[in-house]
């Protein structure tokens, strides 16, 4: 015996309410799944507290800090050593400059003395010659006067 297939249709108003309910349920289900995924992803995405470094990492960081501290100390010592060398070099250069200035002054004095030694004999000769010429000049004036007096007589 076959049963007849009876189609059961709801009135149009009831059908649209059912469709609206299904849509609303789908929207709510999607929203809930999005929230569930967001809550599941948040701890992985970095919203959680950062983990403290492991013991190995801590030891590596400590060893690196110690090495950097030693390096800083070596560099400070090298800087101090270079400053000391620089100060010594400056002092050496200042002494050398003072010595050069002293040598220069000595050479100036020697040069002036040497010029005097070279010029002095010439000056002496010129002075002697001038004295002789004055004497001769005086004699000649006397002769001129004598000749003039004789010519007038």
PDB file of C-alpha atoms in Angstrom:
ATOM      1  CA  UNK A   1       0.000   0.000   0.000  1.00  0.00           C
ATOM      2  CA  UNK A   2       1.315   3.231  -0.995  1.00  0.00           C
ATOM      3  CA  UNK A   3       0.872   6.266   0.966  1.00  0.00           C
ATOM      4  CA  UNK A   4       0.031   9.354  -0.869  1.00  0.00           C
ATOM      5  CA  UNK A   5       2.545  12.155  -0.739  1.00  0.00           C
ATOM      6  CA  UNK A   6       0.963  15.169   0.655  1.00  0.00           C
ATOM      7  CA  UNK A   7       2.631  18.412   0.261  1.00  0.00           C
ATOM      8  CA  UNK A   8       2.342  20.644   3.199  1.00  0.00           C
ATOM      9  CA  UNK A   9       2.825  24.268   2.582  1.00  0.00           C
ATOM     10  CA  UNK A  10       2.800  26.925   5.163  1.00  0.00           C
ATOM     11  CA  UNK A  11       1.148  30.185   4.430  1.00  0.00           C
ATOM     12  CA  UNK A  12       3.457  32.803   2.874  1.00  0.00           C
ATOM     13  CA  UNK A  13       3.652  34.863   6.035  1.00  0.00           C
ATOM     14  CA  UNK A  14       4.813  31.847   8.046  1.00  0.00           C
ATOM     15  CA  UNK A  15       7.376  30.868   5.397  1.00  0.00           C
ATOM     16  CA  UNK A  16       9.028  34.309   5.447  1.00  0.00           C
ATOM     17  CA  UNK A  17       9.250  34.216   9.256  1.00  0.00           C
ATOM     18  CA  UNK A  18      11.009  30.874   9.061  1.00  0.00           C
ATOM     19  CA  UNK A  19      13.490  32.160   6.474  1.00  0.00           C
ATOM     20  CA  UNK A  20      14.189  35.227   8.621  1.00  0.00           C
ATOM     21  CA  UNK A  21      14.793  33.024  11.639  1.00  0.00           C
ATOM     22  CA  UNK A  22      17.234  30.887   9.678  1.00  0.00           C
ATOM     23  CA  UNK A  23      19.123  33.989   8.451  1.00  0.00           C
ATOM     24  CA  UNK A  24      19.323  35.359  11.937  1.00  0.00           C
ATOM     25  CA  UNK A  25      20.613  32.031  13.225  1.00  0.00           C
ATOM     26  CA  UNK A  26      23.244  31.931  10.518  1.00  0.00           C
ATOM     27  CA  UNK A  27      24.390  35.469  11.353  1.00  0.00           C
ATOM     28  CA  UNK A  28      24.552  34.619  15.053  1.00  0.00           C
ATOM     29  CA  UNK A  29      26.455  31.418  14.330  1.00  0.00           C
ATOM     30  CA  UNK A  30      28.968  33.289  12.180  1.00  0.00           C
ATOM     31  CA  UNK A  31      29.443  35.942  14.866  1.00  0.00           C
ATOM     32  CA  UNK A  32      29.963  33.297  17.518  1.00  0.00           C
ATOM     33  CA  UNK A  33      32.505  31.449  15.379  1.00  0.00           C
ATOM     34  CA  UNK A  34      34.380  34.731  14.663  1.00  0.00           C
ATOM     35  CA  UNK A  35      34.500  35.461  18.409  1.00  0.00           C
ATOM     36  CA  UNK A  36      35.684  31.937  19.158  1.00  0.00           C
ATOM     37  CA  UNK A  37      38.468  32.223  16.567  1.00  0.00           C
ATOM     38  CA  UNK A  38      39.456  35.680  17.901  1.00  0.00           C
ATOM     39  CA  UNK A  39      39.700  34.359  21.474  1.00  0.00           C
ATOM     40  CA  UNK A  40      41.703  31.387  20.269  1.00  0.00           C
ATOM     41  CA  UNK A  41      44.126  33.571  18.246  1.00  0.00           C
ATOM     42  CA  UNK A  42      44.646  36.362  20.837  1.00  0.00           C
ATOM     43  CA  UNK A  43      47.157  34.533  23.064  1.00  0.00           C
ATOM     44  CA  UNK A  44      49.125  33.395  20.040  1.00  0.00           C
ATOM     45  CA  UNK A  45      49.078  36.887  18.469  1.00  0.00           C
ATOM     46  CA  UNK A  46      51.064  38.457  21.275  1.00  0.00           C
ATOM     47  CA  UNK A  47      48.409  39.653  23.645  1.00  0.00           C
ATOM     48  CA  UNK A  48      49.755  37.343  26.309  1.00  0.00           C
ATOM     49  CA  UNK A  49      52.609  38.186  28.709  1.00  0.00           C
ATOM     50  CA  UNK A  50      56.059  37.726  27.151  1.00  0.00           C
ATOM     51  CA  UNK A  51      57.849  34.643  28.332  1.00  0.00           C
ATOM     52  CA  UNK A  52      60.950  35.196  30.409  1.00  0.00           C
ATOM     53  CA  UNK A  53      64.146  34.175  28.616  1.00  0.00           C
ATOM     54  CA  UNK A  54      65.272  30.631  29.092  1.00  0.00           C
ATOM     55  CA  UNK A  55      68.271  29.784  31.252  1.00  0.00           C
ATOM     56  CA  UNK A  56      70.441  29.328  28.162  1.00  0.00           C
ATOM     57  CA  UNK A  57      69.429  32.716  26.815  1.00  0.00           C
ATOM     58  CA  UNK A  58      70.006  34.322  30.218  1.00  0.00           C
ATOM     59  CA  UNK A  59      73.497  32.831  30.427  1.00  0.00           C
ATOM     60  CA  UNK A  60      74.303  33.921  26.870  1.00  0.00           C
ATOM     61  CA  UNK A  61      73.117  37.450  27.611  1.00  0.00           C
ATOM     62  CA  UNK A  62      75.095  37.537  30.867  1.00  0.00           C
ATOM     63  CA  UNK A  63      78.247  36.281  29.097  1.00  0.00           C
ATOM     64  CA  UNK A  64      77.805  38.884  26.362  1.00  0.00           C
ATOM     65  CA  UNK A  65      77.324  41.621  28.981  1.00  0.00           C
ATOM     66  CA  UNK A  66      80.501  40.526  30.770  1.00  0.00           C
ATOM     67  CA  UNK A  67      82.447  40.516  27.494  1.00  0.00           C
ATOM     68  CA  UNK A  68      81.107  43.963  26.566  1.00  0.00           C
ATOM     69  CA  UNK A  69      82.029  45.296  30.020  1.00  0.00           C
ATOM     70  CA  UNK A  70      85.561  43.952  29.583  1.00  0.00           C
ATOM     71  CA  UNK A  71      85.746  45.492  26.130  1.00  0.00           C
ATOM     72  CA  UNK A  72      84.602  48.870  27.503  1.00  0.00           C
ATOM     73  CA  UNK A  73      87.298  48.670  30.201  1.00  0.00           C
ATOM     74  CA  UNK A  74      89.976  47.817  27.617  1.00  0.00           C
ATOM     75  CA  UNK A  75      88.885  50.710  25.442  1.00  0.00           C
ATOM     76  CA  UNK A  76      88.912  53.113  28.417  1.00  0.00           C
ATOM     77  CA  UNK A  77      92.443  51.968  29.287  1.00  0.00           C
ATOM     78  CA  UNK A  78      93.500  52.434  25.675  1.00  0.00           C
ATOM     79  CA  UNK A  79      91.988  55.938  25.649  1.00  0.00           C
ATOM     80  CA  UNK A  80      93.842  56.809  28.881  1.00  0.00           C
ATOM     81  CA  UNK A  81      97.082  55.454  27.415  1.00  0.00           C
ATOM     82  CA  UNK A  82      96.601  57.466  24.220  1.00  0.00           C
ATOM     83  CA  UNK A  83      95.821  60.614  26.225  1.00  0.00           C
ATOM     84  CA  UNK A  84      99.027  60.084  28.213  1.00  0.00           C
ATOM     85  CA  UNK A  85     101.043  59.594  25.003  1.00  0.00           C
ATOM     86  CA  UNK A  86      99.453  62.703  23.540  1.00  0.00           C
ATOM     87  CA  UNK A  87     100.337  64.752  26.628  1.00  0.00           C
ATOM     88  CA  UNK A  88     103.944  63.499  26.471  1.00  0.00           C
ATOM     89  CA  UNK A  89     104.153  64.344  22.780  1.00  0.00           C
ATOM     90  CA  UNK A  90     102.756  67.831  23.403  1.00  0.00           C
ATOM     91  CA  UNK A  91     105.302  68.354  26.186  1.00  0.00           C
ATOM     92  CA  UNK A  92     108.105  67.124  23.924  1.00  0.00           C
ATOM     93  CA  UNK A  93     106.996  69.446  21.119  1.00  0.00           C
ATOM     94  CA  UNK A  94     106.792  72.398  23.542  1.00  0.00           C
ATOM     95  CA  UNK A  95     110.368  71.735  24.711  1.00  0.00           C
ATOM     96  CA  UNK A  96     111.528  71.445  21.106  1.00  0.00           C
ATOM     97  CA  UNK A  97     109.799  74.722  20.245  1.00  0.00           C
ATOM     98  CA  UNK A  98     111.451  76.480  23.198  1.00  0.00           C
ATOM     99  CA  UNK A  99     114.849  75.116  22.129  1.00  0.00           C
ATOM    100  CA  UNK A 100     114.283  76.251  18.541  1.00  0.00           C
ATOM    101  CA  UNK A 101     113.312  79.750  19.706  1.00  0.00           C
ATOM    102  CA  UNK A 102     116.418  79.916  21.888  1.00  0.00           C
ATOM    103  CA  UNK A 103     118.614  78.774  18.980  1.00  0.00           C
ATOM    104  CA  UNK A 104     116.991  81.365  16.733  1.00  0.00           C
ATOM    105  CA  UNK A 105     117.704  84.139  19.236  1.00  0.00           C
ATOM    106  CA  UNK A 106     121.320  82.980  19.579  1.00  0.00           C
ATOM    107  CA  UNK A 107     121.746  82.988  15.815  1.00  0.00           C
ATOM    108  CA  UNK A 108     120.320  86.496  15.634  1.00  0.00           C
ATOM    109  CA  UNK A 109     122.885  87.713  18.175  1.00  0.00           C
ATOM    110  CA  UNK A 110     125.688  85.895  16.366  1.00  0.00           C
ATOM    111  CA  UNK A 111     124.579  87.357  13.045  1.00  0.00           C
ATOM    112  CA  UNK A 112     124.571  90.877  14.479  1.00  0.00           C
ATOM    113  CA  UNK A 113     128.011  90.333  16.005  1.00  0.00           C
ATOM    114  CA  UNK A 114     129.297  88.939  12.731  1.00  0.00           C
ATOM    115  CA  UNK A 115     127.959  91.950  10.850  1.00  0.00           C
ATOM    116  CA  UNK A 116     129.651  94.267  13.352  1.00  0.00           C
ATOM    117  CA  UNK A 117     132.920  92.380  12.930  1.00  0.00           C
ATOM    118  CA  UNK A 118     132.704  92.690   9.160  1.00  0.00           C
ATOM    119  CA  UNK A 119     131.545  96.313   9.103  1.00  0.00           C
ATOM    120  CA  UNK A 120     133.757  97.596  11.919  1.00  0.00           C
ATOM    121  CA  UNK A 121     137.036  97.540   9.946  1.00  0.00           C
ATOM    122  CA  UNK A 122     135.319  99.275   7.055  1.00  0.00           C
ATOM    123  CA  UNK A 123     133.852 101.887   9.365  1.00  0.00           C
ATOM    124  CA  UNK A 124     137.207 102.411  11.033  1.00  0.00           C
ATOM    125  CA  UNK A 125     138.813 102.927   7.628  1.00  0.00           C
ATOM    126  CA  UNK A 126     136.075 105.345   6.595  1.00  0.00           C
ATOM    127  CA  UNK A 127     136.416 107.299   9.861  1.00  0.00           C
ATOM    128  CA  UNK A 128     140.215 107.466   9.469  1.00  0.00           C
ATOM    129  CA  UNK A 129     139.872 108.566   5.857  1.00  0.00           C
ATOM    130  CA  UNK A 130     137.324 111.202   6.861  1.00  0.00           C
ATOM    131  CA  UNK A 131     139.694 112.547   9.529  1.00  0.00           C
ATOM    132  CA  UNK A 132     142.583 112.729   7.000  1.00  0.00           C
ATOM    133  CA  UNK A 133     140.366 114.491   4.488  1.00  0.00           C
ATOM    134  CA  UNK A 134     139.305 117.057   7.111  1.00  0.00           C
ATOM    135  CA  UNK A 135     142.939 117.760   7.956  1.00  0.00           C
ATOM    136  CA  UNK A 136     143.808 118.126   4.296  1.00  0.00           C
ATOM    137  CA  UNK A 137     140.777 120.276   3.791  1.00  0.00           C
ATOM    138  CA  UNK A 138     141.846 122.517   6.660  1.00  0.00           C
ATOM    139  CA  UNK A 139     145.403 122.823   5.197  1.00  0.00           C
ATOM    140  CA  UNK A 140     144.044 123.644   1.771  1.00  0.00           C
ATOM    141  CA  UNK A 141     141.793 126.358   3.194  1.00  0.00           C
ATOM    142  CA  UNK A 142     144.782 127.833   4.945  1.00  0.00           C
ATOM    143  CA  UNK A 143     146.786 127.795   1.694  1.00  0.00           C
ATOM    144  CA  UNK A 144     143.904 129.416  -0.193  1.00  0.00           C
ATOM    145  CA  UNK A 145     143.715 132.192   2.376  1.00  0.00           C
ATOM    146  CA  UNK A 146     147.491 132.695   2.225  1.00  0.00           C
ATOM    147  CA  UNK A 147     147.406 132.865  -1.552  1.00  0.00           C
ATOM    148  CA  UNK A 148     144.553 135.336  -1.482  1.00  0.00           C
ATOM    149  CA  UNK A 149     146.378 137.594   0.966  1.00  0.00           C
ATOM    150  CA  UNK A 150     149.514 137.443  -1.173  1.00  0.00           C
ATOM    151  CA  UNK A 151     147.551 138.253  -4.298  1.00  0.00           C
ATOM    152  CA  UNK A 152     146.023 141.281  -2.661  1.00  0.00           C
ATOM    153  CA  UNK A 153     149.374 142.649  -1.743  1.00  0.00           C
TER     154      UNK A 153
END
